[in-house]
Amino acid sequence: MLYFMANAQLRKLPVEFENWLSSKGMSHATVSLEIAKLGSSDQQPEIIYKYDNERSVQPASVMKLVTTSAALSLIDPQTKIPTELYYSGTIDNGRLNGDLIVRGYGNALLSSNRSNFPKEAFVNSIVLTLKKIGITSIDGNIIGDGTILRQSPISTEWTWEDMGNHYAPSLSGLNYGDNLYEIILNTSKKGHKPEVIKIDPVVDDLIIDNQLLPTDYSFDSAYVYGAPFQMVRTILGAVPHKMPQFKVKGDVPDPAQFTASRIKAAIQNAGITISGKALSLQSKDKIDYSKCNLIYIHNSESLAFIAKQTNVFSVNMFAEMLLRQISLKFGDGSESDGINKIQAFLAHDLGLDIEGIRIFDGCGLAPADRVTTKFIVDLLNKMKDNSDFVNSFAVAGKTGTVYSFLKNTRLDGKARLKTGTTKAVIAYSGYVD
């Protein structure tokens, strides 16, 4: 647990904390704590309480503070990320003799449930644009281009258990609807295998290998397994019976193709015919955009807004895309370039001691990630005057992942916190008034 408080003076640990440490349930746990008073950004914070605060520990989603602090410092917080619409070929009497191409630059909130825009705003704008320039049919394909990113679409340090699930989605320069779908199940027949009713939204060519079992418990243990671009997804685990509709979320294997398919569906629903397919551009392929016609640009919300959604709701995909935005600004769009730039920012720009810090992704899902509580407190102290960063935290008892935490206590509404939770980690970091 990492907090900032006022009236600093190093004190003996509270007896309640020591009793908790010595309790039976904590006998095999690793615990690290630092509570400190805010200082000036060029001074070390004054420690009030500390316990093993220089131990390298797994941060879980507290790692998002590292990514968002770097993104908001290295990139203009008011930056908006474009998504461009082009056509190739010619238009003859309302017929487009060519392809429609959507080129992404890494907007994580395109048609997202966390977006400030209506969910269908992007595809509706495309339809309006096509009608405005008089296109009534398309003799070609709808192509999604997300190739601006380099290297793997997921962190190579993520586990097989996580890959394929909605909280560990594949990344692309072109993302749509949080890159997830829902598997709708009928579990109403006790003792029978849960039945897949439908996939919502439809993912082209997706095959669900259903290995689920029914359970009497009220909670599920279902996991979706599958690698990026792999169109077979296996569901293992158990789900509660007696439910005519039960939902399990999975990640979209090919986000760029998924985006193209959603655009194709919207265009066809508007009465524009299409002869071709919804495709994703592969990295080995190239489009000469100088020979294409740019007809529409959709701009994302500000980077500050994206960072706030990242921390308040702890969205792994958003954090990973912020990491890639850093890489796109200073490198080649790869995860490794983004991590290297973040490490340089921490060590050289902020002057922090990064000994014992290990960064393998932007969101904290990688089990190999490590931070120290001392490092996190020092980072928070350095970033305390960055209003976009401070305002990106959830407020205890009020918003996000701490909506219920500390509710109806004296810290209700007074603690800005970032949570970090896995099967083996519980962490809190932030500011307290």
Short mmCIF file of C-alpha atoms in Angstrom, two decimals:
data_model
loop_
_atom_site.label_atom_id
_atom_site.label_comp_id
_atom_site.label_asym_id
_atom_site.label_seq_id
_atom_site.Cartn_x
_atom_site.Cartn_y
_atom_site.Cartn_z
CA MET A 1 0.00 0.00 0.00
CA LEU A 2 1.48 3.35 -1.02
CA TYR A 3 0.05 6.65 0.16
CA PHE A 4 1.06 10.28 0.50
CA MET A 5 0.04 12.06 3.71
CA ALA A 6 0.84 15.32 5.48
CA ASN A 7 2.74 16.12 8.72
CA ALA A 8 5.76 13.95 8.03
CA GLN A 9 7.87 12.36 10.71
CA LEU A 10 9.17 8.83 10.63
CA ARG A 11 7.06 6.89 13.08
CA LYS A 12 6.89 3.41 14.52
CA LEU A 13 4.58 1.19 12.52
CA PRO A 14 1.01 1.15 13.88
CA VAL A 15 0.27 -1.78 16.14
CA GLU A 16 -2.65 -2.77 13.89
CA PHE A 17 -0.26 -3.09 10.95
CA GLU A 18 2.23 -5.15 12.97
CA ASN A 19 -0.57 -7.41 14.24
CA TRP A 20 -1.72 -7.91 10.66
CA LEU A 21 1.84 -8.78 9.55
CA SER A 22 2.17 -11.38 12.30
CA SER A 23 -1.23 -12.96 11.66
CA LYS A 24 -1.37 -16.55 10.42
CA GLY A 25 -2.70 -15.61 6.99
CA MET A 26 0.31 -13.37 6.30
CA SER A 27 3.02 -15.83 7.32
CA HIS A 28 4.12 -16.49 3.72
CA ALA A 29 3.30 -13.11 2.21
CA THR A 30 5.62 -10.41 0.87
CA VAL A 31 4.57 -7.00 2.16
CA SER A 32 5.99 -3.61 1.22
CA LEU A 33 4.77 -0.22 2.48
CA GLU A 34 5.74 3.42 2.26
CA ILE A 35 3.68 6.40 3.40
CA ALA A 36 5.24 9.80 2.86
CA LYS A 37 4.58 13.52 2.88
CA LEU A 38 4.50 15.42 -0.38
CA GLY A 39 7.69 17.33 -1.00
CA SER A 40 8.92 19.53 -3.80
CA SER A 41 9.61 17.64 -7.01
CA ASP A 42 13.35 18.13 -6.61
CA GLN A 43 13.38 16.75 -3.06
CA GLN A 44 12.91 13.29 -1.67
CA PRO A 45 9.51 12.75 0.00
CA GLU A 46 9.57 12.68 3.80
CA ILE A 47 8.76 9.16 4.94
CA ILE A 48 6.20 8.70 7.72
CA TYR A 49 5.93 4.91 7.70
CA LYS A 50 7.92 2.31 5.83
CA TYR A 51 8.23 -1.44 5.78
CA ASP A 52 10.56 -3.29 3.40
CA ASN A 53 10.05 -0.42 0.96
CA GLU A 54 13.02 -1.24 -1.27
CA ARG A 55 11.97 -4.81 -1.99
CA SER A 56 11.24 -5.53 -5.66
CA VAL A 57 7.64 -6.67 -5.84
CA GLN A 58 5.14 -7.51 -8.55
CA PRO A 59 3.06 -4.37 -9.16
CA ALA A 60 0.11 -5.80 -11.12
CA SER A 61 -1.88 -2.83 -12.49
CA VAL A 62 0.06 -0.29 -10.44
CA MET A 63 2.44 -0.56 -13.42
CA LYS A 64 -0.09 1.57 -15.31
CA LEU A 65 1.11 4.56 -13.26
CA VAL A 66 4.55 4.17 -14.83
CA THR A 67 3.10 4.05 -18.34
CA THR A 68 0.61 6.91 -17.92
CA SER A 69 3.15 9.18 -16.20
CA ALA A 70 5.55 8.70 -19.11
CA ALA A 71 2.87 9.16 -21.78
CA LEU A 72 1.51 12.35 -20.21
CA SER A 73 5.02 13.77 -19.84
CA LEU A 74 6.54 12.78 -23.16
CA ILE A 75 3.51 13.47 -25.39
CA ASP A 76 1.25 16.52 -25.42
CA PRO A 77 -1.75 15.47 -23.25
CA GLN A 78 -4.11 17.13 -25.74
CA THR A 79 -2.83 14.95 -28.59
CA LYS A 80 -5.58 13.18 -30.55
CA ILE A 81 -4.92 9.97 -32.45
CA PRO A 82 -6.25 9.84 -36.03
CA THR A 83 -7.88 7.03 -37.96
CA GLU A 84 -7.96 7.68 -41.72
CA LEU A 85 -10.31 6.51 -44.46
CA TYR A 86 -9.02 6.19 -48.05
CA TYR A 87 -10.19 4.72 -51.29
CA SER A 88 -8.08 3.39 -54.14
CA GLY A 89 -9.10 3.28 -57.80
CA THR A 90 -11.83 5.43 -59.33
CA ILE A 91 -15.48 6.31 -58.81
CA ASP A 92 -17.68 5.85 -61.89
CA ASN A 93 -21.42 6.62 -61.72
CA GLY A 94 -21.50 5.90 -57.98
CA ARG A 95 -19.45 2.69 -58.22
CA LEU A 96 -16.07 2.60 -56.49
CA ASN A 97 -13.78 0.49 -58.65
CA GLY A 98 -11.23 -0.13 -55.95
CA ASP A 99 -10.80 -0.76 -52.25
CA LEU A 100 -11.89 1.14 -49.18
CA ILE A 101 -8.97 1.34 -46.74
CA VAL A 102 -9.02 2.22 -43.03
CA ARG A 103 -5.60 3.20 -41.67
CA GLY A 104 -5.09 3.20 -37.91
CA TYR A 105 -2.49 4.96 -35.79
CA GLY A 106 -3.20 3.22 -32.50
CA ASN A 107 -6.43 4.73 -31.17
CA ALA A 108 -7.44 2.44 -28.29
CA LEU A 109 -10.89 4.01 -27.83
CA LEU A 110 -12.29 3.58 -31.34
CA SER A 111 -15.94 2.50 -30.75
CA SER A 112 -14.97 1.57 -27.18
CA ASN A 113 -17.47 1.39 -24.32
CA ARG A 114 -15.16 3.87 -22.55
CA SER A 115 -15.20 6.37 -25.42
CA ASN A 116 -16.74 9.83 -25.11
CA PHE A 117 -18.29 9.31 -28.55
CA PRO A 118 -21.38 7.17 -29.25
CA LYS A 119 -20.34 3.59 -29.99
CA GLU A 120 -21.48 3.73 -33.63
CA ALA A 121 -20.16 7.25 -34.31
CA PHE A 122 -17.12 6.04 -36.28
CA VAL A 123 -18.90 3.65 -38.65
CA ASN A 124 -21.83 6.07 -39.07
CA SER A 125 -19.40 8.81 -40.08
CA ILE A 126 -17.89 6.50 -42.69
CA VAL A 127 -21.33 5.77 -44.14
CA LEU A 128 -22.17 9.49 -44.27
CA THR A 129 -18.84 10.21 -45.97
CA LEU A 130 -19.43 7.58 -48.66
CA LYS A 131 -22.92 8.91 -49.35
CA LYS A 132 -21.64 12.48 -49.44
CA ILE A 133 -19.21 11.68 -52.25
CA GLY A 134 -21.85 9.65 -54.08
CA ILE A 135 -20.65 6.05 -53.63
CA THR A 136 -23.53 3.58 -54.00
CA SER A 137 -21.51 0.39 -54.52
CA ILE A 138 -17.99 -0.87 -53.97
CA ASP A 139 -16.33 -3.25 -56.41
CA GLY A 140 -13.46 -4.14 -54.10
CA ASN A 141 -12.53 -5.00 -50.52
CA ILE A 142 -12.70 -3.25 -47.16
CA ILE A 143 -9.12 -3.30 -45.85
CA GLY A 144 -8.06 -2.63 -42.27
CA ASP A 145 -4.47 -1.38 -41.93
CA GLY A 146 -3.05 -1.70 -38.42
CA THR A 147 0.53 -2.32 -39.49
CA ILE A 148 1.93 0.85 -37.93
CA LEU A 149 2.74 -1.21 -34.82
CA ARG A 150 5.79 -3.46 -34.83
CA GLN A 151 6.69 -6.71 -33.05
CA SER A 152 4.15 -8.94 -31.32
CA PRO A 153 0.53 -7.78 -30.90
CA ILE A 154 0.78 -8.86 -27.25
CA SER A 155 3.57 -8.83 -24.71
CA THR A 156 5.82 -11.85 -25.09
CA GLU A 157 5.86 -12.03 -21.28
CA TRP A 158 2.13 -12.65 -20.92
CA THR A 159 1.04 -16.14 -19.88
CA TRP A 160 -0.95 -18.66 -21.90
CA GLU A 161 -3.72 -18.47 -19.31
CA ASP A 162 -4.23 -14.78 -20.11
CA MET A 163 -3.93 -14.88 -23.90
CA GLY A 164 -7.33 -15.03 -25.57
CA ASN A 165 -9.21 -13.36 -22.71
CA HIS A 166 -10.81 -9.93 -22.95
CA TYR A 167 -8.40 -8.38 -20.43
CA ALA A 168 -5.36 -9.42 -22.52
CA PRO A 169 -6.40 -8.51 -26.06
CA SER A 170 -4.28 -8.49 -29.19
CA LEU A 171 -3.16 -5.00 -30.17
CA SER A 172 -3.15 -3.36 -33.57
CA GLY A 173 -2.70 0.03 -35.09
CA LEU A 174 -6.41 -0.38 -35.83
CA ASN A 175 -8.57 -1.40 -32.88
CA TYR A 176 -12.35 -1.54 -32.56
CA GLY A 177 -14.79 -1.98 -29.68
CA ASP A 178 -12.10 -2.81 -27.10
CA ASN A 179 -11.04 -5.74 -29.33
CA LEU A 180 -13.46 -8.07 -27.58
CA TYR A 181 -16.56 -10.17 -28.20
CA GLU A 182 -19.01 -11.99 -25.96
CA ILE A 183 -19.77 -15.70 -26.08
CA ILE A 184 -23.45 -16.05 -25.13
CA LEU A 185 -24.14 -19.37 -23.40
CA ASN A 186 -27.25 -21.27 -22.35
CA THR A 187 -26.49 -23.00 -19.04
CA SER A 188 -30.09 -23.69 -18.00
CA LYS A 189 -29.91 -27.48 -18.30
CA LYS A 190 -28.40 -28.89 -15.10
CA GLY A 191 -25.84 -31.59 -15.74
CA HIS A 192 -25.55 -30.70 -19.42
CA LYS A 193 -22.68 -29.00 -21.18
CA PRO A 194 -23.25 -25.22 -21.54
CA GLU A 195 -24.42 -24.44 -25.08
CA VAL A 196 -22.95 -21.63 -27.20
CA ILE A 197 -25.92 -19.61 -28.51
CA LYS A 198 -24.08 -16.89 -30.41
CA ILE A 199 -21.03 -14.64 -30.65
CA ASP A 200 -21.71 -10.93 -30.21
CA PRO A 201 -20.55 -9.12 -32.23
CA VAL A 202 -19.86 -11.61 -35.01
CA VAL A 203 -16.16 -12.34 -35.59
CA ASP A 204 -15.52 -13.66 -39.10
CA ASP A 205 -14.22 -17.26 -39.27
CA LEU A 206 -13.99 -17.59 -35.45
CA ILE A 207 -14.35 -21.18 -34.19
CA ILE A 208 -15.23 -21.81 -30.52
CA ASP A 209 -13.98 -25.10 -29.07
CA ASN A 210 -16.37 -25.38 -26.13
CA GLN A 211 -14.93 -27.45 -23.28
CA LEU A 212 -16.97 -25.82 -20.50
CA LEU A 213 -18.57 -27.73 -17.65
CA PRO A 214 -21.60 -26.76 -15.52
CA THR A 215 -21.21 -25.94 -11.83
CA ASP A 216 -23.45 -25.35 -8.82
CA TYR A 217 -21.37 -22.34 -7.80
CA SER A 218 -22.69 -18.82 -8.48
CA PHE A 219 -19.42 -17.71 -10.06
CA ASP A 220 -17.55 -18.92 -13.14
CA SER A 221 -14.01 -20.14 -13.75
CA ALA A 222 -14.15 -19.88 -17.53
CA TYR A 223 -11.07 -18.86 -19.51
CA VAL A 224 -10.73 -18.37 -23.26
CA TYR A 225 -7.47 -19.67 -24.71
CA GLY A 226 -5.90 -18.67 -28.03
CA ALA A 227 -2.98 -16.79 -29.58
CA PRO A 228 -3.13 -13.68 -31.80
CA PHE A 229 -4.43 -14.37 -35.35
CA GLN A 230 -5.44 -17.88 -34.27
CA MET A 231 -9.09 -18.27 -35.26
CA VAL A 232 -9.80 -21.23 -32.95
CA ARG A 233 -10.58 -20.27 -29.36
CA THR A 234 -10.92 -22.91 -26.64
CA ILE A 235 -13.05 -22.24 -23.56
CA LEU A 236 -12.11 -24.21 -20.46
CA GLY A 237 -13.49 -24.13 -16.93
CA ALA A 238 -16.99 -24.11 -15.48
CA VAL A 239 -19.98 -21.75 -15.48
CA PRO A 240 -23.11 -21.63 -13.28
CA HIS A 241 -26.09 -23.64 -14.49
CA LYS A 242 -29.77 -22.49 -14.48
CA MET A 243 -29.00 -19.42 -16.60
CA PRO A 244 -30.59 -19.08 -20.08
CA GLN A 245 -27.94 -16.48 -20.96
CA PHE A 246 -24.44 -16.37 -19.49
CA LYS A 247 -21.68 -14.26 -21.03
CA VAL A 248 -17.94 -14.98 -21.34
CA LYS A 249 -15.68 -12.39 -22.98
CA GLY A 250 -12.83 -13.16 -25.35
CA ASP A 251 -10.33 -11.14 -27.37
CA VAL A 252 -10.55 -10.59 -31.12
CA PRO A 253 -7.72 -12.53 -32.88
CA ASP A 254 -7.23 -9.97 -35.70
CA PRO A 255 -8.39 -6.46 -34.65
CA ALA A 256 -7.75 -4.84 -38.05
CA GLN A 257 -9.84 -7.44 -39.88
CA PHE A 258 -12.53 -7.13 -37.20
CA THR A 259 -12.63 -3.36 -37.74
CA ALA A 260 -12.99 -3.87 -41.48
CA SER A 261 -15.83 -6.35 -40.95
CA ARG A 262 -17.74 -3.95 -38.68
CA ILE A 263 -17.35 -1.20 -41.29
CA LYS A 264 -18.48 -3.54 -44.07
CA ALA A 265 -21.60 -4.51 -42.09
CA ALA A 266 -22.49 -0.86 -41.44
CA ILE A 267 -22.02 0.07 -45.11
CA GLN A 268 -24.16 -2.82 -46.30
CA ASN A 269 -26.88 -2.01 -43.76
CA ALA A 270 -26.95 1.49 -45.27
CA GLY A 271 -27.76 0.04 -48.69
CA ILE A 272 -24.30 0.29 -50.27
CA THR A 273 -23.36 -2.99 -51.98
CA ILE A 274 -19.87 -4.49 -51.65
CA SER A 275 -18.49 -7.25 -53.87
CA GLY A 276 -15.32 -7.93 -51.90
CA LYS A 277 -14.31 -9.08 -48.42
CA ALA A 278 -13.29 -7.54 -45.11
CA LEU A 279 -9.52 -8.05 -44.87
CA SER A 280 -6.61 -6.99 -42.71
CA LEU A 281 -3.40 -5.73 -44.25
CA GLN A 282 -0.46 -7.91 -43.31
CA SER A 283 2.89 -6.38 -42.34
CA LYS A 284 4.55 -7.83 -45.45
CA ASP A 285 2.06 -6.01 -47.68
CA LYS A 286 2.22 -2.31 -48.47
CA ILE A 287 -0.20 0.32 -49.71
CA ASP A 288 1.05 3.38 -51.54
CA TYR A 289 -1.12 5.97 -49.84
CA SER A 290 0.20 8.70 -52.16
CA LYS A 291 -1.89 7.04 -54.87
CA CYS A 292 -5.01 6.77 -52.68
CA ASN A 293 -7.66 9.37 -51.87
CA LEU A 294 -8.08 10.51 -48.25
CA ILE A 295 -11.78 11.19 -47.63
CA TYR A 296 -12.26 11.17 -43.84
CA ILE A 297 -10.26 11.48 -40.60
CA HIS A 298 -11.64 10.42 -37.22
CA ASN A 299 -9.75 11.88 -34.24
CA SER A 300 -9.73 10.21 -30.84
CA GLU A 301 -10.29 11.83 -27.50
CA SER A 302 -7.25 13.50 -25.96
CA LEU A 303 -4.34 11.49 -24.61
CA ALA A 304 -5.23 12.85 -21.15
CA PHE A 305 -8.72 11.35 -21.47
CA ILE A 306 -7.28 7.99 -22.56
CA ALA A 307 -4.86 8.01 -19.61
CA LYS A 308 -7.72 8.71 -17.20
CA GLN A 309 -9.79 5.82 -18.57
CA THR A 310 -6.67 3.65 -18.26
CA ASN A 311 -6.16 4.34 -14.56
CA VAL A 312 -9.74 4.82 -13.34
CA PHE A 313 -10.97 1.55 -14.86
CA SER A 314 -7.58 -0.24 -15.06
CA VAL A 315 -7.90 -1.20 -18.75
CA ASN A 316 -4.90 -3.24 -19.86
CA MET A 317 -5.44 -2.58 -23.56
CA PHE A 318 -5.40 1.21 -23.07
CA ALA A 319 -2.14 1.04 -21.12
CA GLU A 320 -0.51 -1.09 -23.79
CA MET A 321 -1.60 1.32 -26.52
CA LEU A 322 -0.19 4.27 -24.53
CA LEU A 323 3.10 2.39 -24.40
CA ARG A 324 2.94 2.00 -28.19
CA GLN A 325 2.09 5.71 -28.61
CA ILE A 326 5.36 6.53 -26.82
CA SER A 327 7.15 4.16 -29.16
CA LEU A 328 5.48 5.66 -32.25
CA LYS A 329 6.62 9.13 -31.21
CA PHE A 330 10.22 8.16 -30.45
CA GLY A 331 10.77 4.80 -32.17
CA ASP A 332 9.25 2.26 -34.53
CA GLY A 333 5.99 1.42 -32.77
CA SER A 334 7.38 -1.67 -31.05
CA GLU A 335 6.90 -2.64 -27.43
CA SER A 336 10.65 -2.75 -26.82
CA ASP A 337 11.21 0.80 -28.08
CA GLY A 338 8.41 2.04 -25.83
CA ILE A 339 9.85 0.32 -22.77
CA ASN A 340 13.34 1.67 -23.47
CA LYS A 341 11.99 5.21 -23.74
CA ILE A 342 10.01 4.86 -20.50
CA GLN A 343 13.11 3.64 -18.67
CA ALA A 344 15.10 6.60 -20.01
CA PHE A 345 12.31 8.97 -18.93
CA LEU A 346 12.30 7.58 -15.41
CA ALA A 347 16.06 7.57 -14.96
CA HIS A 348 17.12 10.71 -16.84
CA ASP A 349 14.09 13.01 -17.10
CA LEU A 350 12.79 12.38 -13.58
CA GLY A 351 16.11 11.33 -12.03
CA LEU A 352 14.62 8.28 -10.31
CA ASP A 353 16.56 5.28 -9.09
CA ILE A 354 15.36 2.41 -11.29
CA GLU A 355 17.57 -0.24 -9.71
CA GLY A 356 15.27 -3.15 -8.98
CA ILE A 357 12.70 -1.99 -11.54
CA ARG A 358 11.78 -4.39 -14.33
CA ILE A 359 9.35 -3.34 -17.08
CA PHE A 360 8.05 -5.95 -19.52
CA ASP A 361 4.73 -4.40 -20.54
CA GLY A 362 2.65 -1.28 -20.01
CA CYS A 363 -0.21 -2.63 -17.92
CA GLY A 364 1.32 -4.93 -15.29
CA LEU A 365 -0.07 -8.20 -16.62
CA ALA A 366 3.43 -9.62 -17.19
CA PRO A 367 4.40 -11.71 -14.12
CA ALA A 368 8.03 -10.60 -14.51
CA ASP A 369 7.26 -6.89 -13.89
CA ARG A 370 8.86 -5.52 -10.74
CA VAL A 371 8.84 -2.21 -8.85
CA THR A 372 9.68 -1.07 -5.33
CA THR A 373 7.30 0.92 -3.16
CA LYS A 374 10.06 3.49 -2.69
CA PHE A 375 10.26 3.93 -6.47
CA ILE A 376 6.47 4.32 -6.82
CA VAL A 377 6.34 6.92 -4.01
CA ASP A 378 9.23 8.83 -5.60
CA LEU A 379 7.43 8.69 -8.97
CA LEU A 380 4.21 10.02 -7.44
CA ASN A 381 6.15 12.81 -5.77
CA LYS A 382 7.77 13.82 -9.07
CA MET A 383 4.40 13.77 -10.86
CA LYS A 384 2.29 15.53 -8.21
CA ASP A 385 2.19 18.83 -10.12
CA ASN A 386 1.01 17.19 -13.35
CA SER A 387 -2.74 17.76 -13.09
CA ASP A 388 -3.57 15.37 -15.93
CA PHE A 389 -1.73 12.59 -14.11
CA VAL A 390 -3.22 13.33 -10.67
CA ASN A 391 -6.71 13.56 -12.14
CA SER A 392 -6.29 10.20 -13.86
CA PHE A 393 -6.70 8.31 -10.57
CA ALA A 394 -9.96 6.77 -9.39
CA VAL A 395 -11.41 8.36 -6.24
CA ALA A 396 -12.02 6.07 -3.27
CA GLY A 397 -15.70 5.48 -2.59
CA LYS A 398 -16.67 7.34 -5.77
CA THR A 399 -15.28 6.08 -9.07
CA GLY A 400 -13.68 3.25 -11.03
CA THR A 401 -11.96 0.30 -9.42
CA VAL A 402 -12.25 1.86 -5.93
CA TYR A 403 -15.93 2.75 -6.19
CA SER A 404 -16.68 0.64 -3.09
CA PHE A 405 -13.28 0.82 -1.41
CA LEU A 406 -13.17 3.07 1.71
CA LYS A 407 -16.80 4.07 1.12
CA ASN A 408 -18.41 5.65 4.21
CA THR A 409 -15.03 6.10 5.91
CA ARG A 410 -13.17 9.34 6.59
CA LEU A 411 -11.18 8.73 3.38
CA ASP A 412 -14.30 8.47 1.20
CA GLY A 413 -13.70 10.92 -1.64
CA LYS A 414 -10.28 11.98 -0.28
CA ALA A 415 -7.99 9.27 -1.64
CA ARG A 416 -6.94 9.10 -5.30
CA LEU A 417 -5.86 5.52 -5.84
CA LYS A 418 -4.61 3.05 -8.43
CA THR A 419 -5.33 -0.57 -7.67
CA GLY A 420 -3.33 -3.61 -8.68
CA THR A 421 -4.87 -7.06 -8.37
CA THR A 422 -4.04 -10.55 -9.61
CA LYS A 423 -4.45 -13.98 -8.08
CA ALA A 424 -1.33 -13.32 -6.00
CA VAL A 425 -1.16 -9.51 -5.67
CA ILE A 426 -3.16 -6.80 -3.93
CA ALA A 427 -1.72 -3.29 -4.23
CA TYR A 428 -2.85 0.30 -3.71
CA SER A 429 -0.92 3.41 -4.69
CA GLY A 430 -1.85 7.06 -4.83
CA TYR A 431 -2.48 10.36 -3.08
CA VAL A 432 -4.45 11.13 0.08
CA ASP A 433 -5.61 14.63 1.01
#
